[in-house]
Amino acid sequence: SPLGRQPQSKIHNSVAAYHNASTGEIAGLYLDPTKGNSLLRLNQQRSTLFEYYQAGEEVGYIITAVFFIGLLIALERIIVLTLVGGKIRAQLKNLAQPSEQNPLGRILRVYHENKTADVENLELKLDEAILRETPKVDRGIGLIKLFSAVAPLLGLLGTVIGMILTFQQITLYGTGDPKLMAGSISLALVTTAQGLVAAIPLLFVHSIVSAKAKSILHVLDEQAAGIIAAHAEQEKA
């Protein structure tokens, strides 16, 4: 009878290699000594990756949504912060002509507008300018971190739901047929795996985005401190 699901590709490939082998050549071939009664049946019952994913049901779909939203936010922040970092590096080569198109340029413009102020007032003005830039640089980082923490918790929720359903089925039908509990146990295990699979990449991209943001803010703080020090020396001169 026709197979409901074809064997794995490595089995197909072994048949093709055996068929195309020349005389005297040794070629491997998979054989089922049970004549399809056991090994082939087990192969037919093996779940695909997509079927494992579907076993997570609604909780799995929510975890997937959390993962992709967090990943999109992270990719957007990586692109934006990379572009901002490039503009800041270009501005560092031309400090005399500040541009409004980058955070460092806006801070330098504050300095040029307050050159006649004393050191204390200039420091306050620059601190205020840096505080205005910080939320723009840090935007989205907290959300990525939140999603990376929520994903495994949702997986744990799926595990709890799966175990509750399993015990309900044991109460109703007993333990005579394990197949009745297979779906609930799959939900319990698969959602845990899905939560971890979502959380681990999000933690990595959160680390990348956070490092880029800290690097930009460090440059702003460093340049502001240098401006204040130079201004203080001018006042003493």
PDB file of C-alpha atoms in Angstrom:
ATOM      1  CA  SER A   1       0.000   0.000   0.000  1.00  0.00           C
ATOM      2  CA  PRO A   2       1.191   3.598  -0.607  1.00  0.00           C
ATOM      3  CA  LEU A   3       3.099   5.160   2.261  1.00  0.00           C
ATOM      4  CA  GLY A   4       1.418   7.996   4.123  1.00  0.00           C
ATOM      5  CA  ARG A   5       4.838   9.586   4.543  1.00  0.00           C
ATOM      6  CA  GLN A   6       7.977   8.874   2.573  1.00  0.00           C
ATOM      7  CA  PRO A   7      11.112   7.689   4.424  1.00  0.00           C
ATOM      8  CA  GLN A   8      13.896  10.125   5.231  1.00  0.00           C
ATOM      9  CA  SER A   9      16.044  11.486   2.413  1.00  0.00           C
ATOM     10  CA  LYS A  10      19.105   9.501   3.524  1.00  0.00           C
ATOM     11  CA  ILE A  11      17.121   6.291   2.924  1.00  0.00           C
ATOM     12  CA  HIS A  12      16.095   7.497  -0.549  1.00  0.00           C
ATOM     13  CA  ASN A  13      19.697   8.447  -1.297  1.00  0.00           C
ATOM     14  CA  SER A  14      20.987   5.033  -0.233  1.00  0.00           C
ATOM     15  CA  VAL A  15      18.565   3.352  -2.653  1.00  0.00           C
ATOM     16  CA  ALA A  16      19.697   5.643  -5.486  1.00  0.00           C
ATOM     17  CA  ALA A  17      23.367   5.028  -4.660  1.00  0.00           C
ATOM     18  CA  TYR A  18      22.773   1.270  -4.594  1.00  0.00           C
ATOM     19  CA  HIS A  19      20.911   1.376  -7.904  1.00  0.00           C
ATOM     20  CA  ASN A  20      23.625   3.440  -9.606  1.00  0.00           C
ATOM     21  CA  ALA A  21      26.557   1.461  -8.190  1.00  0.00           C
ATOM     22  CA  SER A  22      28.809  -0.108 -10.796  1.00  0.00           C
ATOM     23  CA  THR A  23      29.859  -3.750 -10.830  1.00  0.00           C
ATOM     24  CA  GLY A  24      32.228  -4.529  -7.979  1.00  0.00           C
ATOM     25  CA  GLU A  25      31.449  -1.283  -6.130  1.00  0.00           C
ATOM     26  CA  ILE A  26      30.271  -1.526  -2.523  1.00  0.00           C
ATOM     27  CA  ALA A  27      27.179   0.554  -1.733  1.00  0.00           C
ATOM     28  CA  GLY A  28      25.260   0.796   1.539  1.00  0.00           C
ATOM     29  CA  LEU A  29      21.548   0.052   1.625  1.00  0.00           C
ATOM     30  CA  TYR A  30      18.951   0.326   4.409  1.00  0.00           C
ATOM     31  CA  LEU A  31      16.926  -2.859   4.976  1.00  0.00           C
ATOM     32  CA  ASP A  32      13.938  -3.489   7.240  1.00  0.00           C
ATOM     33  CA  PRO A  33      14.173  -7.082   8.553  1.00  0.00           C
ATOM     34  CA  THR A  34      10.617  -6.779   9.897  1.00  0.00           C
ATOM     35  CA  LYS A  35       9.317  -6.336   6.312  1.00  0.00           C
ATOM     36  CA  GLY A  36       7.666  -3.034   7.162  1.00  0.00           C
ATOM     37  CA  ASN A  37       5.878  -4.251  10.267  1.00  0.00           C
ATOM     38  CA  SER A  38       7.979  -2.379  12.862  1.00  0.00           C
ATOM     39  CA  LEU A  39      10.833  -0.202  11.624  1.00  0.00           C
ATOM     40  CA  LEU A  40       8.922   1.312   8.713  1.00  0.00           C
ATOM     41  CA  ARG A  41       5.914   1.890  10.945  1.00  0.00           C
ATOM     42  CA  LEU A  42       8.109   3.703  13.467  1.00  0.00           C
ATOM     43  CA  ASN A  43       9.522   5.815  10.657  1.00  0.00           C
ATOM     44  CA  GLN A  44       5.991   6.686   9.580  1.00  0.00           C
ATOM     45  CA  GLN A  45       5.078   7.765  13.111  1.00  0.00           C
ATOM     46  CA  ARG A  46       8.103  10.052  13.520  1.00  0.00           C
ATOM     47  CA  SER A  47       6.992  13.682  13.791  1.00  0.00           C
ATOM     48  CA  THR A  48       8.391  16.398  11.558  1.00  0.00           C
ATOM     49  CA  LEU A  49       9.801  19.640  12.936  1.00  0.00           C
ATOM     50  CA  PHE A  50       6.639  21.489  11.905  1.00  0.00           C
ATOM     51  CA  GLU A  51       4.468  18.917  13.687  1.00  0.00           C
ATOM     52  CA  TYR A  52       6.543  19.406  16.837  1.00  0.00           C
ATOM     53  CA  TYR A  53       5.970  23.141  16.483  1.00  0.00           C
ATOM     54  CA  GLN A  54       2.210  22.677  16.081  1.00  0.00           C
ATOM     55  CA  ALA A  55       2.146  20.598  19.275  1.00  0.00           C
ATOM     56  CA  GLY A  56       2.771  23.843  21.184  1.00  0.00           C
ATOM     57  CA  GLU A  57      -0.713  25.019  20.144  1.00  0.00           C
ATOM     58  CA  GLU A  58      -1.820  28.527  21.199  1.00  0.00           C
ATOM     59  CA  VAL A  59       0.976  29.022  23.728  1.00  0.00           C
ATOM     60  CA  GLY A  60       3.522  28.148  21.056  1.00  0.00           C
ATOM     61  CA  TYR A  61       2.009  30.681  18.661  1.00  0.00           C
ATOM     62  CA  ILE A  62       2.226  33.398  21.324  1.00  0.00           C
ATOM     63  CA  ILE A  63       5.883  32.522  21.981  1.00  0.00           C
ATOM     64  CA  THR A  64       6.540  32.735  18.234  1.00  0.00           C
ATOM     65  CA  ALA A  65       4.909  36.177  18.073  1.00  0.00           C
ATOM     66  CA  VAL A  66       6.966  37.384  21.046  1.00  0.00           C
ATOM     67  CA  PHE A  67      10.145  36.087  19.406  1.00  0.00           C
ATOM     68  CA  PHE A  68       9.580  37.735  16.031  1.00  0.00           C
ATOM     69  CA  ILE A  69       8.446  41.060  17.518  1.00  0.00           C
ATOM     70  CA  GLY A  70      11.524  41.148  19.757  1.00  0.00           C
ATOM     71  CA  LEU A  71      13.757  40.185  16.837  1.00  0.00           C
ATOM     72  CA  LEU A  72      12.306  42.901  14.588  1.00  0.00           C
ATOM     73  CA  ILE A  73      12.812  45.525  17.293  1.00  0.00           C
ATOM     74  CA  ALA A  74      16.393  44.328  17.805  1.00  0.00           C
ATOM     75  CA  LEU A  75      17.190  44.422  14.082  1.00  0.00           C
ATOM     76  CA  GLU A  76      15.737  47.925  13.784  1.00  0.00           C
ATOM     77  CA  ARG A  77      17.825  49.137  16.745  1.00  0.00           C
ATOM     78  CA  ILE A  78      21.000  47.483  15.416  1.00  0.00           C
ATOM     79  CA  ILE A  79      20.578  49.218  12.050  1.00  0.00           C
ATOM     80  CA  VAL A  80      19.719  52.604  13.585  1.00  0.00           C
ATOM     81  CA  LEU A  81      22.518  52.529  16.172  1.00  0.00           C
ATOM     82  CA  THR A  82      25.045  51.415  13.556  1.00  0.00           C
ATOM     83  CA  LEU A  83      24.096  54.391  11.371  1.00  0.00           C
ATOM     84  CA  VAL A  84      24.209  56.758  14.361  1.00  0.00           C
ATOM     85  CA  GLY A  85      27.627  55.401  15.334  1.00  0.00           C
ATOM     86  CA  GLY A  86      28.899  56.095  11.817  1.00  0.00           C
ATOM     87  CA  LYS A  87      27.624  59.681  11.941  1.00  0.00           C
ATOM     88  CA  ILE A  88      29.267  60.207  15.336  1.00  0.00           C
ATOM     89  CA  ARG A  89      32.608  58.918  14.016  1.00  0.00           C
ATOM     90  CA  ALA A  90      32.318  61.340  11.105  1.00  0.00           C
ATOM     91  CA  GLN A  91      31.483  64.171  13.533  1.00  0.00           C
ATOM     92  CA  LEU A  92      34.559  63.377  15.650  1.00  0.00           C
ATOM     93  CA  LYS A  93      36.692  64.209  12.615  1.00  0.00           C
ATOM     94  CA  ASN A  94      35.010  67.607  12.276  1.00  0.00           C
ATOM     95  CA  LEU A  95      34.258  68.958  15.762  1.00  0.00           C
ATOM     96  CA  ALA A  96      34.350  72.570  14.570  1.00  0.00           C
ATOM     97  CA  GLN A  97      31.201  72.146  12.454  1.00  0.00           C
ATOM     98  CA  PRO A  98      28.505  70.400  14.520  1.00  0.00           C
ATOM     99  CA  SER A  99      25.621  68.756  12.669  1.00  0.00           C
ATOM    100  CA  GLU A 100      22.078  68.373  13.937  1.00  0.00           C
ATOM    101  CA  GLN A 101      21.919  64.935  12.293  1.00  0.00           C
ATOM    102  CA  ASN A 102      23.732  63.114  15.110  1.00  0.00           C
ATOM    103  CA  PRO A 103      23.722  63.189  18.951  1.00  0.00           C
ATOM    104  CA  LEU A 104      27.314  64.422  19.252  1.00  0.00           C
ATOM    105  CA  GLY A 105      26.654  67.267  16.828  1.00  0.00           C
ATOM    106  CA  ARG A 106      23.647  68.401  18.856  1.00  0.00           C
ATOM    107  CA  ILE A 107      25.740  68.361  22.053  1.00  0.00           C
ATOM    108  CA  LEU A 108      28.511  70.338  20.355  1.00  0.00           C
ATOM    109  CA  ARG A 109      25.932  72.879  19.201  1.00  0.00           C
ATOM    110  CA  VAL A 110      24.842  73.332  22.825  1.00  0.00           C
ATOM    111  CA  TYR A 111      28.473  74.092  23.665  1.00  0.00           C
ATOM    112  CA  HIS A 112      28.809  76.617  20.843  1.00  0.00           C
ATOM    113  CA  GLU A 113      25.618  78.336  22.003  1.00  0.00           C
ATOM    114  CA  ASN A 114      26.932  78.594  25.592  1.00  0.00           C
ATOM    115  CA  LYS A 115      30.621  79.368  25.096  1.00  0.00           C
ATOM    116  CA  THR A 116      30.384  82.437  27.301  1.00  0.00           C
ATOM    117  CA  ALA A 117      28.782  80.563  30.226  1.00  0.00           C
ATOM    118  CA  ASP A 118      30.796  79.625  33.295  1.00  0.00           C
ATOM    119  CA  VAL A 119      31.920  76.035  33.872  1.00  0.00           C
ATOM    120  CA  GLU A 120      29.044  75.121  36.207  1.00  0.00           C
ATOM    121  CA  ASN A 121      26.317  76.355  33.864  1.00  0.00           C
ATOM    122  CA  LEU A 122      28.011  74.813  30.828  1.00  0.00           C
ATOM    123  CA  GLU A 123      28.229  71.469  32.624  1.00  0.00           C
ATOM    124  CA  LEU A 124      24.522  71.607  33.442  1.00  0.00           C
ATOM    125  CA  LYS A 125      23.659  72.477  29.839  1.00  0.00           C
ATOM    126  CA  LEU A 126      25.732  69.591  28.474  1.00  0.00           C
ATOM    127  CA  ASP A 127      24.309  67.149  31.030  1.00  0.00           C
ATOM    128  CA  GLU A 128      20.821  68.218  29.990  1.00  0.00           C
ATOM    129  CA  ALA A 129      21.700  67.676  26.319  1.00  0.00           C
ATOM    130  CA  ILE A 130      23.041  64.177  27.053  1.00  0.00           C
ATOM    131  CA  LEU A 131      19.910  63.336  29.043  1.00  0.00           C
ATOM    132  CA  ARG A 132      17.816  64.346  26.024  1.00  0.00           C
ATOM    133  CA  GLU A 133      19.813  62.020  23.783  1.00  0.00           C
ATOM    134  CA  THR A 134      19.865  59.021  26.139  1.00  0.00           C
ATOM    135  CA  PRO A 135      16.211  57.893  25.639  1.00  0.00           C
ATOM    136  CA  LYS A 136      16.656  58.042  21.853  1.00  0.00           C
ATOM    137  CA  VAL A 137      19.730  55.812  22.053  1.00  0.00           C
ATOM    138  CA  ASP A 138      18.281  53.390  24.628  1.00  0.00           C
ATOM    139  CA  ARG A 139      14.857  53.110  22.972  1.00  0.00           C
ATOM    140  CA  GLY A 140      13.668  49.515  22.575  1.00  0.00           C
ATOM    141  CA  ILE A 141      16.443  47.898  24.626  1.00  0.00           C
ATOM    142  CA  GLY A 142      14.221  47.349  27.657  1.00  0.00           C
ATOM    143  CA  LEU A 143      11.519  45.844  25.455  1.00  0.00           C
ATOM    144  CA  ILE A 144      13.941  43.315  23.942  1.00  0.00           C
ATOM    145  CA  LYS A 145      15.061  42.328  27.434  1.00  0.00           C
ATOM    146  CA  LEU A 146      11.423  41.987  28.512  1.00  0.00           C
ATOM    147  CA  PHE A 147      10.611  39.681  25.591  1.00  0.00           C
ATOM    148  CA  SER A 148      13.693  37.541  26.293  1.00  0.00           C
ATOM    149  CA  ALA A 149      12.437  37.080  29.868  1.00  0.00           C
ATOM    150  CA  VAL A 150       8.775  36.540  28.931  1.00  0.00           C
ATOM    151  CA  ALA A 151       9.441  33.809  26.326  1.00  0.00           C
ATOM    152  CA  PRO A 152      10.667  31.094  28.765  1.00  0.00           C
ATOM    153  CA  LEU A 153       7.937  32.072  31.229  1.00  0.00           C
ATOM    154  CA  LEU A 154       5.354  31.474  28.511  1.00  0.00           C
ATOM    155  CA  GLY A 155       7.038  28.119  27.881  1.00  0.00           C
ATOM    156  CA  LEU A 156       6.666  27.306  31.572  1.00  0.00           C
ATOM    157  CA  LEU A 157       3.007  28.323  31.368  1.00  0.00           C
ATOM    158  CA  GLY A 158       2.536  25.892  28.480  1.00  0.00           C
ATOM    159  CA  THR A 159       4.187  23.163  30.558  1.00  0.00           C
ATOM    160  CA  VAL A 160       1.796  23.777  33.444  1.00  0.00           C
ATOM    161  CA  ILE A 161      -1.223  23.790  31.116  1.00  0.00           C
ATOM    162  CA  GLY A 162      -0.051  20.555  29.480  1.00  0.00           C
ATOM    163  CA  MET A 163       0.372  18.824  32.843  1.00  0.00           C
ATOM    164  CA  ILE A 164      -3.063  20.004  34.011  1.00  0.00           C
ATOM    165  CA  LEU A 165      -4.625  18.565  30.838  1.00  0.00           C
ATOM    166  CA  THR A 166      -2.676  15.323  31.320  1.00  0.00           C
ATOM    167  CA  PHE A 167      -3.976  14.847  34.857  1.00  0.00           C
ATOM    168  CA  GLN A 168      -7.514  15.654  33.712  1.00  0.00           C
ATOM    169  CA  GLN A 169      -7.280  12.918  31.070  1.00  0.00           C
ATOM    170  CA  ILE A 170      -5.879  10.459  33.621  1.00  0.00           C
ATOM    171  CA  THR A 171      -8.847  11.259  35.879  1.00  0.00           C
ATOM    172  CA  LEU A 172     -11.353  10.710  33.054  1.00  0.00           C
ATOM    173  CA  TYR A 173      -9.837   7.747  31.184  1.00  0.00           C
ATOM    174  CA  GLY A 174      -7.240   6.260  33.523  1.00  0.00           C
ATOM    175  CA  THR A 175      -3.761   5.235  32.384  1.00  0.00           C
ATOM    176  CA  GLY A 176      -4.787   2.357  30.139  1.00  0.00           C
ATOM    177  CA  ASP A 177      -4.053   4.129  26.834  1.00  0.00           C
ATOM    178  CA  PRO A 178      -0.989   6.437  26.888  1.00  0.00           C
ATOM    179  CA  LYS A 179      -1.932   7.813  23.449  1.00  0.00           C
ATOM    180  CA  LEU A 180      -4.763   9.780  25.051  1.00  0.00           C
ATOM    181  CA  MET A 181      -2.196  11.755  27.055  1.00  0.00           C
ATOM    182  CA  ALA A 182       0.356  12.166  24.268  1.00  0.00           C
ATOM    183  CA  GLY A 183      -1.015  15.498  23.026  1.00  0.00           C
ATOM    184  CA  SER A 184      -1.001  17.110  26.467  1.00  0.00           C
ATOM    185  CA  ILE A 185       2.478  15.816  27.277  1.00  0.00           C
ATOM    186  CA  SER A 186       3.714  17.135  23.925  1.00  0.00           C
ATOM    187  CA  LEU A 187       2.246  20.542  24.779  1.00  0.00           C
ATOM    188  CA  ALA A 188       4.031  20.495  28.131  1.00  0.00           C
ATOM    189  CA  LEU A 189       7.428  19.630  26.650  1.00  0.00           C
ATOM    190  CA  VAL A 190       7.324  21.492  23.337  1.00  0.00           C
ATOM    191  CA  THR A 191       6.325  24.859  24.806  1.00  0.00           C
ATOM    192  CA  THR A 192       9.281  24.717  27.204  1.00  0.00           C
ATOM    193  CA  ALA A 193      11.610  24.122  24.262  1.00  0.00           C
ATOM    194  CA  GLN A 194       9.946  26.885  22.242  1.00  0.00           C
ATOM    195  CA  GLY A 195      10.358  29.354  25.096  1.00  0.00           C
ATOM    196  CA  LEU A 196      14.074  28.591  25.374  1.00  0.00           C
ATOM    197  CA  VAL A 197      14.582  28.679  21.603  1.00  0.00           C
ATOM    198  CA  ALA A 198      13.003  32.151  21.548  1.00  0.00           C
ATOM    199  CA  ALA A 199      14.791  33.490  24.638  1.00  0.00           C
ATOM    200  CA  ILE A 200      18.375  32.518  23.755  1.00  0.00           C
ATOM    201  CA  PRO A 201      18.630  34.496  20.461  1.00  0.00           C
ATOM    202  CA  LEU A 202      16.822  37.453  22.045  1.00  0.00           C
ATOM    203  CA  LEU A 203      19.393  37.524  24.850  1.00  0.00           C
ATOM    204  CA  PHE A 204      22.198  37.595  22.287  1.00  0.00           C
ATOM    205  CA  VAL A 205      20.685  40.426  20.231  1.00  0.00           C
ATOM    206  CA  HIS A 206      19.866  42.329  23.440  1.00  0.00           C
ATOM    207  CA  SER A 207      23.536  42.137  24.367  1.00  0.00           C
ATOM    208  CA  ILE A 208      24.547  43.441  20.921  1.00  0.00           C
ATOM    209  CA  VAL A 209      22.079  46.347  20.988  1.00  0.00           C
ATOM    210  CA  SER A 210      22.966  47.236  24.579  1.00  0.00           C
ATOM    211  CA  ALA A 211      26.691  47.286  23.748  1.00  0.00           C
ATOM    212  CA  LYS A 212      26.119  49.594  20.770  1.00  0.00           C
ATOM    213  CA  ALA A 213      24.003  51.981  22.858  1.00  0.00           C
ATOM    214  CA  LYS A 214      26.559  52.065  25.686  1.00  0.00           C
ATOM    215  CA  SER A 215      29.339  52.770  23.194  1.00  0.00           C
ATOM    216  CA  ILE A 216      27.470  55.787  21.797  1.00  0.00           C
ATOM    217  CA  LEU A 217      26.640  57.173  25.247  1.00  0.00           C
ATOM    218  CA  HIS A 218      30.261  56.679  26.336  1.00  0.00           C
ATOM    219  CA  VAL A 219      31.447  58.830  23.416  1.00  0.00           C
ATOM    220  CA  LEU A 220      28.929  61.547  24.337  1.00  0.00           C
ATOM    221  CA  ASP A 221      30.017  61.540  27.995  1.00  0.00           C
ATOM    222  CA  GLU A 222      33.686  61.532  27.026  1.00  0.00           C
ATOM    223  CA  GLN A 223      33.330  64.463  24.638  1.00  0.00           C
ATOM    224  CA  ALA A 224      31.233  66.442  27.122  1.00  0.00           C
ATOM    225  CA  ALA A 225      33.851  65.900  29.835  1.00  0.00           C
ATOM    226  CA  GLY A 226      36.576  67.035  27.430  1.00  0.00           C
ATOM    227  CA  ILE A 227      34.645  70.180  26.528  1.00  0.00           C
ATOM    228  CA  ILE A 228      34.114  71.066  30.194  1.00  0.00           C
ATOM    229  CA  ALA A 229      37.798  70.484  31.009  1.00  0.00           C
ATOM    230  CA  ALA A 230      38.931  72.660  28.092  1.00  0.00           C
ATOM    231  CA  HIS A 231      36.448  75.383  29.061  1.00  0.00           C
ATOM    232  CA  ALA A 232      37.697  75.336  32.662  1.00  0.00           C
ATOM    233  CA  GLU A 233      41.287  75.779  31.470  1.00  0.00           C
ATOM    234  CA  GLN A 234      40.227  78.741  29.315  1.00  0.00           C
ATOM    235  CA  GLU A 235      38.581  80.400  32.312  1.00  0.00           C
ATOM    236  CA  LYS A 236      41.750  80.020  34.385  1.00  0.00           C
ATOM    237  CA  ALA A 237      43.964  81.393  31.609  1.00  0.00           C
TER     238      ALA A 237
END
